PDB file of C-alpha atoms and ligand atoms in Angstrom:
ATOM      1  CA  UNK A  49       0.000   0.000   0.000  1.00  0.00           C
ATOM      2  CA  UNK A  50       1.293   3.674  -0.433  1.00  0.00           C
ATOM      3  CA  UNK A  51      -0.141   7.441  -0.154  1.00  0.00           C
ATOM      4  CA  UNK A  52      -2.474   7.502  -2.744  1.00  0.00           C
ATOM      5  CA  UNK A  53      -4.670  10.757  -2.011  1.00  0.00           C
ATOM      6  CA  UNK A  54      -3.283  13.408   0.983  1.00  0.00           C
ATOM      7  CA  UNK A  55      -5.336  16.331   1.532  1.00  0.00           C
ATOM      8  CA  UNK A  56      -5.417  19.984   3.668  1.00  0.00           C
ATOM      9  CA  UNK A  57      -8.302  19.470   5.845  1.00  0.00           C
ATOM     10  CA  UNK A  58      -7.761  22.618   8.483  1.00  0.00           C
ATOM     11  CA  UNK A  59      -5.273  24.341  10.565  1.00  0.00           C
ATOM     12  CA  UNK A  60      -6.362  24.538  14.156  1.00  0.00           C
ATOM     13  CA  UNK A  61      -4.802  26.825  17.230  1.00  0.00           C
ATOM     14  CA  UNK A  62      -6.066  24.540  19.764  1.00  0.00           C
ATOM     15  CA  UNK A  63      -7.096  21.335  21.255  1.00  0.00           C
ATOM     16  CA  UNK A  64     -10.692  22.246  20.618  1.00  0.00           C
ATOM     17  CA  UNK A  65     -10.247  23.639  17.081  1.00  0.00           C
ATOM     18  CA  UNK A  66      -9.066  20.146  15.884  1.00  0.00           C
ATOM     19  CA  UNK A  67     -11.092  17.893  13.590  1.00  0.00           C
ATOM     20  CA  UNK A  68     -13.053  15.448  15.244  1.00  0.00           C
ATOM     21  CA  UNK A  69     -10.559  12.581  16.915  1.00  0.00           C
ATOM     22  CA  UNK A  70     -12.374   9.697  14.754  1.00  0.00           C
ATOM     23  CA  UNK A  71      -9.478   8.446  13.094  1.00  0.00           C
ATOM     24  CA  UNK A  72      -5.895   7.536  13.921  1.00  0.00           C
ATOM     25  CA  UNK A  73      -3.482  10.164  13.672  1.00  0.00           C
ATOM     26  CA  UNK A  74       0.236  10.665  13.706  1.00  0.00           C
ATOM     27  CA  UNK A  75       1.733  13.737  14.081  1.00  0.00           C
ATOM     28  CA  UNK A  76       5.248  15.169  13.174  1.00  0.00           C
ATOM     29  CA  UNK A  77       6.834  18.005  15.949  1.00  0.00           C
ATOM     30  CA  UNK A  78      10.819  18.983  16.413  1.00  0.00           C
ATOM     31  CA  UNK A  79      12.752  21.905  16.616  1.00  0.00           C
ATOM     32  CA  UNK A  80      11.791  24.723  14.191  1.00  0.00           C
ATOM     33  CA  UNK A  81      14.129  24.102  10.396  1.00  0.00           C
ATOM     34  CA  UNK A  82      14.571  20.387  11.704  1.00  0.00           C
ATOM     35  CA  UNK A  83      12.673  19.731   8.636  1.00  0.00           C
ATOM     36  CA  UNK A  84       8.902  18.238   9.765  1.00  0.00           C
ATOM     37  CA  UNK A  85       7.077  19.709   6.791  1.00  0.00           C
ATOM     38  CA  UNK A  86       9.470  18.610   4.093  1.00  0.00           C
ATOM     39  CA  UNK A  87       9.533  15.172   5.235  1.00  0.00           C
ATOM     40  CA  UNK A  88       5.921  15.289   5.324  1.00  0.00           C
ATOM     41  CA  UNK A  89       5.695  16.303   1.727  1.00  0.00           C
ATOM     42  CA  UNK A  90       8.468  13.354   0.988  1.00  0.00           C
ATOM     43  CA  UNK A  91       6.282  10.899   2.651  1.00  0.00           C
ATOM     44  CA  UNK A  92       3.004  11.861   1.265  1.00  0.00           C
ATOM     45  CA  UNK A  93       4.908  12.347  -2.571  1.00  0.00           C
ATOM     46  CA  UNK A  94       3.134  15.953  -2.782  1.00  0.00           C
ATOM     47  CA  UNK A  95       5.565  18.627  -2.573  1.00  0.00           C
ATOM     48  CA  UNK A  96       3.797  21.834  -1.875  1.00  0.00           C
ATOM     49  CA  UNK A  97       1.339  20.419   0.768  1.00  0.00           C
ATOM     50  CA  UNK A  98       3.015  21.228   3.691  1.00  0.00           C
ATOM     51  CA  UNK A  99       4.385  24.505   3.653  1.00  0.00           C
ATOM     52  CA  UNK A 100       8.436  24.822   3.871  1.00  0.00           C
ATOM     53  CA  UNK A 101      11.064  27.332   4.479  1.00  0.00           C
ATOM     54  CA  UNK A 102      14.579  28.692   5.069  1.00  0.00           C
ATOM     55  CA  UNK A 103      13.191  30.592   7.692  1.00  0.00           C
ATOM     56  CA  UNK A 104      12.420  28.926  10.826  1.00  0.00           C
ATOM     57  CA  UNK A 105       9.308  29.293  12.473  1.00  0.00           C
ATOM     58  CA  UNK A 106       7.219  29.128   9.471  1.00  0.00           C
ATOM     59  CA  UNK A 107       4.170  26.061  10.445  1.00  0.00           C
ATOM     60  CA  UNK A 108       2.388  28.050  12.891  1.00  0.00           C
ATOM     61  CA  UNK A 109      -0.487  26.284  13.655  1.00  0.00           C
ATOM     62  CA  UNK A 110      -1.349  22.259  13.945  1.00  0.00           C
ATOM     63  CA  UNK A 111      -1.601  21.654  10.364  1.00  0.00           C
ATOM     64  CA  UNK A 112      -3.761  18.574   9.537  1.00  0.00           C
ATOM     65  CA  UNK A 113      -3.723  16.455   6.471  1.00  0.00           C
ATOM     66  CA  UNK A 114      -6.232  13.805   5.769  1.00  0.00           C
ATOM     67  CA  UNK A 115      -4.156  10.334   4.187  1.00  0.00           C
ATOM     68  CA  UNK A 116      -5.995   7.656   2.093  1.00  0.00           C
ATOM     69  CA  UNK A 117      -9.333   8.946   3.636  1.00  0.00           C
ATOM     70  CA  UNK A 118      -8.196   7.237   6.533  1.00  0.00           C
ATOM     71  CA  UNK A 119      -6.035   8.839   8.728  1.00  0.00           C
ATOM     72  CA  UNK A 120      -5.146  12.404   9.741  1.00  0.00           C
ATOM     73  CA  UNK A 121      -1.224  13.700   9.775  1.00  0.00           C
ATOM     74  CA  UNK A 122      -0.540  16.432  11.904  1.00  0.00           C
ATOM     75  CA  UNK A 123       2.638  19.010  11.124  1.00  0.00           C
ATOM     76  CA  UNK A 124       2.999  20.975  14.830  1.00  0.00           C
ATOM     77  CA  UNK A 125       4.952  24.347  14.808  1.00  0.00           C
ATOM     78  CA  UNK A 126       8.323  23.596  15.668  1.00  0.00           C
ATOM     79  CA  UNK A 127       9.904  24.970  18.998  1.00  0.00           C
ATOM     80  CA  UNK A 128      13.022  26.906  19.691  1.00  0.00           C
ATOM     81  CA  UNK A 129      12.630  29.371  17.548  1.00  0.00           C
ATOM     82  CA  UNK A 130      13.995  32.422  18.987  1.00  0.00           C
ATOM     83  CA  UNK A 131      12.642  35.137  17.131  1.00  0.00           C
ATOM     84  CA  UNK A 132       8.771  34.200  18.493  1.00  0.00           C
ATOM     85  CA  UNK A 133       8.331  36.714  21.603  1.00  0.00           C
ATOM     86  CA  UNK A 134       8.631  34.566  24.997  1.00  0.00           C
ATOM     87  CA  UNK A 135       5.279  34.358  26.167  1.00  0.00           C
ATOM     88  CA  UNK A 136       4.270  33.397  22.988  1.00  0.00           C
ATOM     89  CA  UNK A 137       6.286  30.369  23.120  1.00  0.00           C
ATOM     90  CA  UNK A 138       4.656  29.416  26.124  1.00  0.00           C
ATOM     91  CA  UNK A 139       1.388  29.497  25.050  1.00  0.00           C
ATOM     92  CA  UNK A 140       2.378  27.367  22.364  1.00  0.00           C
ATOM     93  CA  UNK A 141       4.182  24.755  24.180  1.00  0.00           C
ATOM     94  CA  UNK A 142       0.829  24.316  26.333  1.00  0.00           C
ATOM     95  CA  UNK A 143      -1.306  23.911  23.398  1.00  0.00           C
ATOM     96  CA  UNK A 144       0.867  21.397  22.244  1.00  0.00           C
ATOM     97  CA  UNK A 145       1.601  19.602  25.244  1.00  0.00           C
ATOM     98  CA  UNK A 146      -2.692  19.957  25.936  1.00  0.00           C
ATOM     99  CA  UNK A 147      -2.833  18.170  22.584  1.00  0.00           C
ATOM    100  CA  UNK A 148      -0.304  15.499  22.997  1.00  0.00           C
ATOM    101  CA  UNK A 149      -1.578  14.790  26.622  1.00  0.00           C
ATOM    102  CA  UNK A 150      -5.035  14.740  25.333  1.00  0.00           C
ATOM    103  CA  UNK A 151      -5.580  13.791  21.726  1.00  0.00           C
ATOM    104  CA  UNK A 152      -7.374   9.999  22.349  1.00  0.00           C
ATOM    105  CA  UNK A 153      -6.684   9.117  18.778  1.00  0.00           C
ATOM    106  CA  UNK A 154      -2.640  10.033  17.977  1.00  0.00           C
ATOM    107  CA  UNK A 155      -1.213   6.812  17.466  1.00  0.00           C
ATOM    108  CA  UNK A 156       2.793   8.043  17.626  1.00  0.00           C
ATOM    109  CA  UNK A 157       4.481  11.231  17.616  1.00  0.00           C
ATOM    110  CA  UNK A 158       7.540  11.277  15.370  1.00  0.00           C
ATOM    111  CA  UNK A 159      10.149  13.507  16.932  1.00  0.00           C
ATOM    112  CA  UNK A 160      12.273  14.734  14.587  1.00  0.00           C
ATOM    113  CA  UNK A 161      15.854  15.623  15.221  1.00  0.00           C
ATOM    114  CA  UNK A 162      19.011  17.079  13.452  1.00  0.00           C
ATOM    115  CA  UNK A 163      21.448  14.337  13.840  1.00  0.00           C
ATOM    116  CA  UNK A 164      24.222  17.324  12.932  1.00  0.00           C
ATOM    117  CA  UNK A 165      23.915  18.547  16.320  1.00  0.00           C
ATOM    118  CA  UNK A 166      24.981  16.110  19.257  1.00  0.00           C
ATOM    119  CA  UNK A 167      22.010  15.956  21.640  1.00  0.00           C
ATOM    120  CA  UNK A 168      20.705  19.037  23.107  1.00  0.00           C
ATOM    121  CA  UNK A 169      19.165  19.426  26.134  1.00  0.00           C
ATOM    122  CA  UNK A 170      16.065  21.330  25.287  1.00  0.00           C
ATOM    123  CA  UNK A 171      15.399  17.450  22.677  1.00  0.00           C
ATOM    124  CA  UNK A 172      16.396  15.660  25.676  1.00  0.00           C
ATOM    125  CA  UNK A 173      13.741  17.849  28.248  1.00  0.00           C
ATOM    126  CA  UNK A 174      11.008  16.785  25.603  1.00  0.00           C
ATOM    127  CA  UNK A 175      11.666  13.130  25.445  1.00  0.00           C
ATOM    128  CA  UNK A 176      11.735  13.041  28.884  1.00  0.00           C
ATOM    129  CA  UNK A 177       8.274  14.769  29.140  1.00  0.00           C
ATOM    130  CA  UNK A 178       6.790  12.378  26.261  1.00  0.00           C
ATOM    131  CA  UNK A 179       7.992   9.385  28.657  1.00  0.00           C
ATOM    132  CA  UNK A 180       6.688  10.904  31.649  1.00  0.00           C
ATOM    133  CA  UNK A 181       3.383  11.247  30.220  1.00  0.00           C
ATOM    134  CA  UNK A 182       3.140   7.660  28.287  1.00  0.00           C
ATOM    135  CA  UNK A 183       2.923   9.625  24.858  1.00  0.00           C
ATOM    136  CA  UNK A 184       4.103   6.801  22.237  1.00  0.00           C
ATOM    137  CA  UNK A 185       6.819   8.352  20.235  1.00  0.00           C
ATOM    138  CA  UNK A 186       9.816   7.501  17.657  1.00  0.00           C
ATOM    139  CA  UNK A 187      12.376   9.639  16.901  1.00  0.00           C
ATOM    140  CA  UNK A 188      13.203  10.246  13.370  1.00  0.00           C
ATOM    141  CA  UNK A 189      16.580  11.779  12.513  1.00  0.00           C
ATOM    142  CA  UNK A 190      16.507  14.226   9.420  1.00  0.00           C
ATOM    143  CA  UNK A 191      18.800  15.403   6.576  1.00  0.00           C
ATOM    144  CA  UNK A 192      20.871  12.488   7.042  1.00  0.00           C
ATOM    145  CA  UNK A 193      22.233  13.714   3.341  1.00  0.00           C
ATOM    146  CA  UNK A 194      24.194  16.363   4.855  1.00  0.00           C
ATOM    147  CA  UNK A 195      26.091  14.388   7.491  1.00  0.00           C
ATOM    148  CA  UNK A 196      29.470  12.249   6.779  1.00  0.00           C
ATOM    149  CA  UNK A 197      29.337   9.111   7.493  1.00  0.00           C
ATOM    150  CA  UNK A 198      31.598   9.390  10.465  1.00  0.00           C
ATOM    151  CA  UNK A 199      29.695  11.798  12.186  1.00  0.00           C
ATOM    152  CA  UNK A 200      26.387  10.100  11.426  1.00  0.00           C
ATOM    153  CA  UNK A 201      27.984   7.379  12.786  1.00  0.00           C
ATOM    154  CA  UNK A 202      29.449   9.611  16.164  1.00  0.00           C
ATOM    155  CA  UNK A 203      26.194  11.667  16.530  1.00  0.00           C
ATOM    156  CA  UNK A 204      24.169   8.623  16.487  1.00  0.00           C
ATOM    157  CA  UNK A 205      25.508   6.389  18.984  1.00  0.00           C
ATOM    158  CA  UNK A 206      26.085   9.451  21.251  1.00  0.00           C
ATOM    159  CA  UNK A 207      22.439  10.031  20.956  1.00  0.00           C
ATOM    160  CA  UNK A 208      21.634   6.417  21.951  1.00  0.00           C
ATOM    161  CA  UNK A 209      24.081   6.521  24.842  1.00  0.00           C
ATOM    162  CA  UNK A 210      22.287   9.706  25.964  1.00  0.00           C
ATOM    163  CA  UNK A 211      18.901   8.466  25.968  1.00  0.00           C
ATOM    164  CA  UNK A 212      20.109   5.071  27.960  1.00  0.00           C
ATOM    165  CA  UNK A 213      21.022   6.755  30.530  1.00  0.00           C
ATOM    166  CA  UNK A 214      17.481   7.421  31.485  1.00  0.00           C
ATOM    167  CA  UNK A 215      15.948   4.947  30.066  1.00  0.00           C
ATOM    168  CA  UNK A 216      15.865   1.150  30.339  1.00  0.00           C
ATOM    169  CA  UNK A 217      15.453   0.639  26.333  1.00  0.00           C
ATOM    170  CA  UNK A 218      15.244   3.296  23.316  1.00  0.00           C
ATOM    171  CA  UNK A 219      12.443   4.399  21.228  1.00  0.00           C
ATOM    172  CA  UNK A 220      11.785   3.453  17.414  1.00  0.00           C
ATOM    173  CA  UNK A 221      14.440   5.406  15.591  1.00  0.00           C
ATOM    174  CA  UNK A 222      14.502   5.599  12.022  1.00  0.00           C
ATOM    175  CA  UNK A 223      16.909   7.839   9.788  1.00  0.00           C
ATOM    176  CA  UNK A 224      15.843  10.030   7.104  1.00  0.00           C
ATOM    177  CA  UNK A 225      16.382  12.420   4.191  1.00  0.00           C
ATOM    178  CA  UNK A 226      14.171  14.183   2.979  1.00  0.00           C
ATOM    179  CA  UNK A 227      15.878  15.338  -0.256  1.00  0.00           C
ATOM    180  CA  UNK A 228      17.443  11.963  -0.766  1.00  0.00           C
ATOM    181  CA  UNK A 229      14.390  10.022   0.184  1.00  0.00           C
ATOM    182  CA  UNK A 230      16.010   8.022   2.650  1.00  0.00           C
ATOM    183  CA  UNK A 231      14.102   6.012   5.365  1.00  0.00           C
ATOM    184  CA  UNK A 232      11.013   7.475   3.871  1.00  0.00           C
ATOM    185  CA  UNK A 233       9.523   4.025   3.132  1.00  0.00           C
ATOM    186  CA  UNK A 234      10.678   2.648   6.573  1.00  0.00           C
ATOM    187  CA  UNK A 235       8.031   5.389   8.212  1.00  0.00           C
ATOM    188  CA  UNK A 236       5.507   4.246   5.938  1.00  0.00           C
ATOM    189  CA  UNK A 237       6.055   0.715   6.929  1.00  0.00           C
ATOM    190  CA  UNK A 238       5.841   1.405  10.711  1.00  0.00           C
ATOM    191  CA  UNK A 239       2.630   4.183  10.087  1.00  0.00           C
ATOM    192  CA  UNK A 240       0.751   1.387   7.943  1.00  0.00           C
ATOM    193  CA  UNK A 241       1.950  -1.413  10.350  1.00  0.00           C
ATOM    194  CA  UNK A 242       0.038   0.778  13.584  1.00  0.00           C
ATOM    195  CA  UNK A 243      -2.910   1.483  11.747  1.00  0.00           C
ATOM    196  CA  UNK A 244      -3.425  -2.470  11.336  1.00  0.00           C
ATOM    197  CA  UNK A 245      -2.799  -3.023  14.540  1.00  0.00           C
ATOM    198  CA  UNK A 246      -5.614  -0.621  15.734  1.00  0.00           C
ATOM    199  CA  UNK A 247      -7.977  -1.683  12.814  1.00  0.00           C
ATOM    200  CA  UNK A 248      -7.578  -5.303  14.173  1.00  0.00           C
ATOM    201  CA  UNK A 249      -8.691  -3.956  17.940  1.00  0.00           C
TER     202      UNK A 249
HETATM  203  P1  GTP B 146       9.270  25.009  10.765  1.00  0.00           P
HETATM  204  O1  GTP B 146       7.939  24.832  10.099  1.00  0.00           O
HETATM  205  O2  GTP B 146       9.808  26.387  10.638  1.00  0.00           O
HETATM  206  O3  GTP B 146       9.291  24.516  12.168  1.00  0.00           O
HETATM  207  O4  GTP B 146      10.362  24.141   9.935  1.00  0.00           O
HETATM  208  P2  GTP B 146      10.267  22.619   9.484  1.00  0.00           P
HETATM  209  O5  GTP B 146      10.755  21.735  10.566  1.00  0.00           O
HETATM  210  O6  GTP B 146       8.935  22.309   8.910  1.00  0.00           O
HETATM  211  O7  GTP B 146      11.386  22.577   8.323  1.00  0.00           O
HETATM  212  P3  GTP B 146      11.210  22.623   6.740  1.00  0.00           P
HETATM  213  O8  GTP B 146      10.669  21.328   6.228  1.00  0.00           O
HETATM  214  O9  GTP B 146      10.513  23.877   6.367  1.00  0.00           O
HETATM  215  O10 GTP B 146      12.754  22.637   6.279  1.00  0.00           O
HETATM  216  C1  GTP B 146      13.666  23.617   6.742  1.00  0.00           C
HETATM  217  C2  GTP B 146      14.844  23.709   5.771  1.00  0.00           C
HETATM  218  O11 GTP B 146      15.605  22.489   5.765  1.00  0.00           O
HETATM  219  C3  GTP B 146      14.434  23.950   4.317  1.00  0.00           C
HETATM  220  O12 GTP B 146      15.364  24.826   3.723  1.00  0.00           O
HETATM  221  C4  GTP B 146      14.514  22.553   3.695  1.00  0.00           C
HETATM  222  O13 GTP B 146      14.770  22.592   2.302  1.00  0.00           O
HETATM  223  C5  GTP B 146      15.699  21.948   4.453  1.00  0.00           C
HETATM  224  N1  GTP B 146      15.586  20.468   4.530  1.00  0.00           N
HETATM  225  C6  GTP B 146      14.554  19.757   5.017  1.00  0.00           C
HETATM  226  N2  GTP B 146      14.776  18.427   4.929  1.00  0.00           N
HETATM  227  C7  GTP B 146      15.988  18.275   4.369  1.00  0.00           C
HETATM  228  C8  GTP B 146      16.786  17.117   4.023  1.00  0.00           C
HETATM  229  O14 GTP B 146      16.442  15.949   4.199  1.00  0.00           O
HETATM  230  N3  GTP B 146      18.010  17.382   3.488  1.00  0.00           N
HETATM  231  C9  GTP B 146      18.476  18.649   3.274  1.00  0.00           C
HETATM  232  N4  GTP B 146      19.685  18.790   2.765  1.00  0.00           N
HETATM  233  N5  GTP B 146      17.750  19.754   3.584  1.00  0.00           N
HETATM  234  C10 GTP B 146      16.522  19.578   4.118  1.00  0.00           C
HETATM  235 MG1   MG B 147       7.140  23.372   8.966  1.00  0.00          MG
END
């Protein structure tokens, strides 16, 4: 099976602004420029559908995409963007954390992360938060085009040892491209396989 139809259904500001929570959903969330809406628009094989840019910050709201008339994907504004005004970051953490926490029907939450940076705390603050509050997550690395091999290699296990020190096993991880469409298909696979799963409930 693949994407065969992906469309804009509505962009909400809040938990109570989102379309009704019918259908599974997965949504994408990471550090603003880590690259959520490209790989979005590599995974669904539409390239304008979510909205990209060089500048950071630029997904403002939850953006949500109905799949295969099936299932919804999400793209959440990224954090740690510096140029949005303090409070306003706030607010927007809680209405993402309010979602996350409360959502009934998000299956996983891909956290994506720039493997070109060894792991930073404000990543590592977040993962601990999803595990605190039993959200079911994966991390997805992104641009793996742009790292050598050897730091790939470096950044990756560093990130593992990181994450074992808290906890007794690690997450799903998969590593991506976007531009190079690597580990695309791998998503899919693990998307498709938790749909079944729930269908079979
Ligand atoms: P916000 O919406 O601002 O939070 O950003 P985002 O996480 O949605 O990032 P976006 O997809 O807009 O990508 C940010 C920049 O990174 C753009 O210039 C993309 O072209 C670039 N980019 C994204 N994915 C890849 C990738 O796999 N490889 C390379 N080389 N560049 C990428
Ligand atoms: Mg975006």
């Amino acid at each position: 099976m693949s994407i065969t139809s992906a469309t804009f259904v509505k962009s909400a500001v809040s938990l109570k602004t989102c379309p009704t929570a019918n259908i599974p959903e997965f949504a994408f969330f990471g550090r603003s420029n880590v690259g959520k809406s490209s790989l979005i628009n590599q995974l669904t094989g539409i390239k304008g559908l979510a909205k990209t840019s060089s500048t950071p910050g630029k997904t403002q709201h939850l953006n949500f995409f109905l799949i295969n008339e099936s299932w919804h994907l999400v793209d959440l504004p990224g954090y740690g963007y510096a140029k949005v005004a303090k409070s306003k970051r706030k607010d927007w953490e809680n209405v993402i954390k309010n979602y996350l926490i409360k959502r009934n029907n998000l299956l996983c939450l891909f956290l994506l992360i720039d493997l070109r940076h060894l792991p930073l705390d404000v990543d590592l603050q977040f993962i601990d938060w999803l595990g605190k509050n039993g959200i079911p997550f994966c991390i997805v690395f992104t641009k793996r085009d742009k790292l050598s091999k050897k730091i790939y290699e470096n950044n990756l296990s560093e990130y593992k040892k990181k994450l074992l020190e808290d906890w007794e096993s690690l997450p799903p991880i998969f590593v991506t491209s976007a531009n190079k469409n690597i580990g695309i298909d791998e998503l899919y696979a693990y998307i498709e396989q938790l749909i079944m799963v729930v269908g079979d409930e």
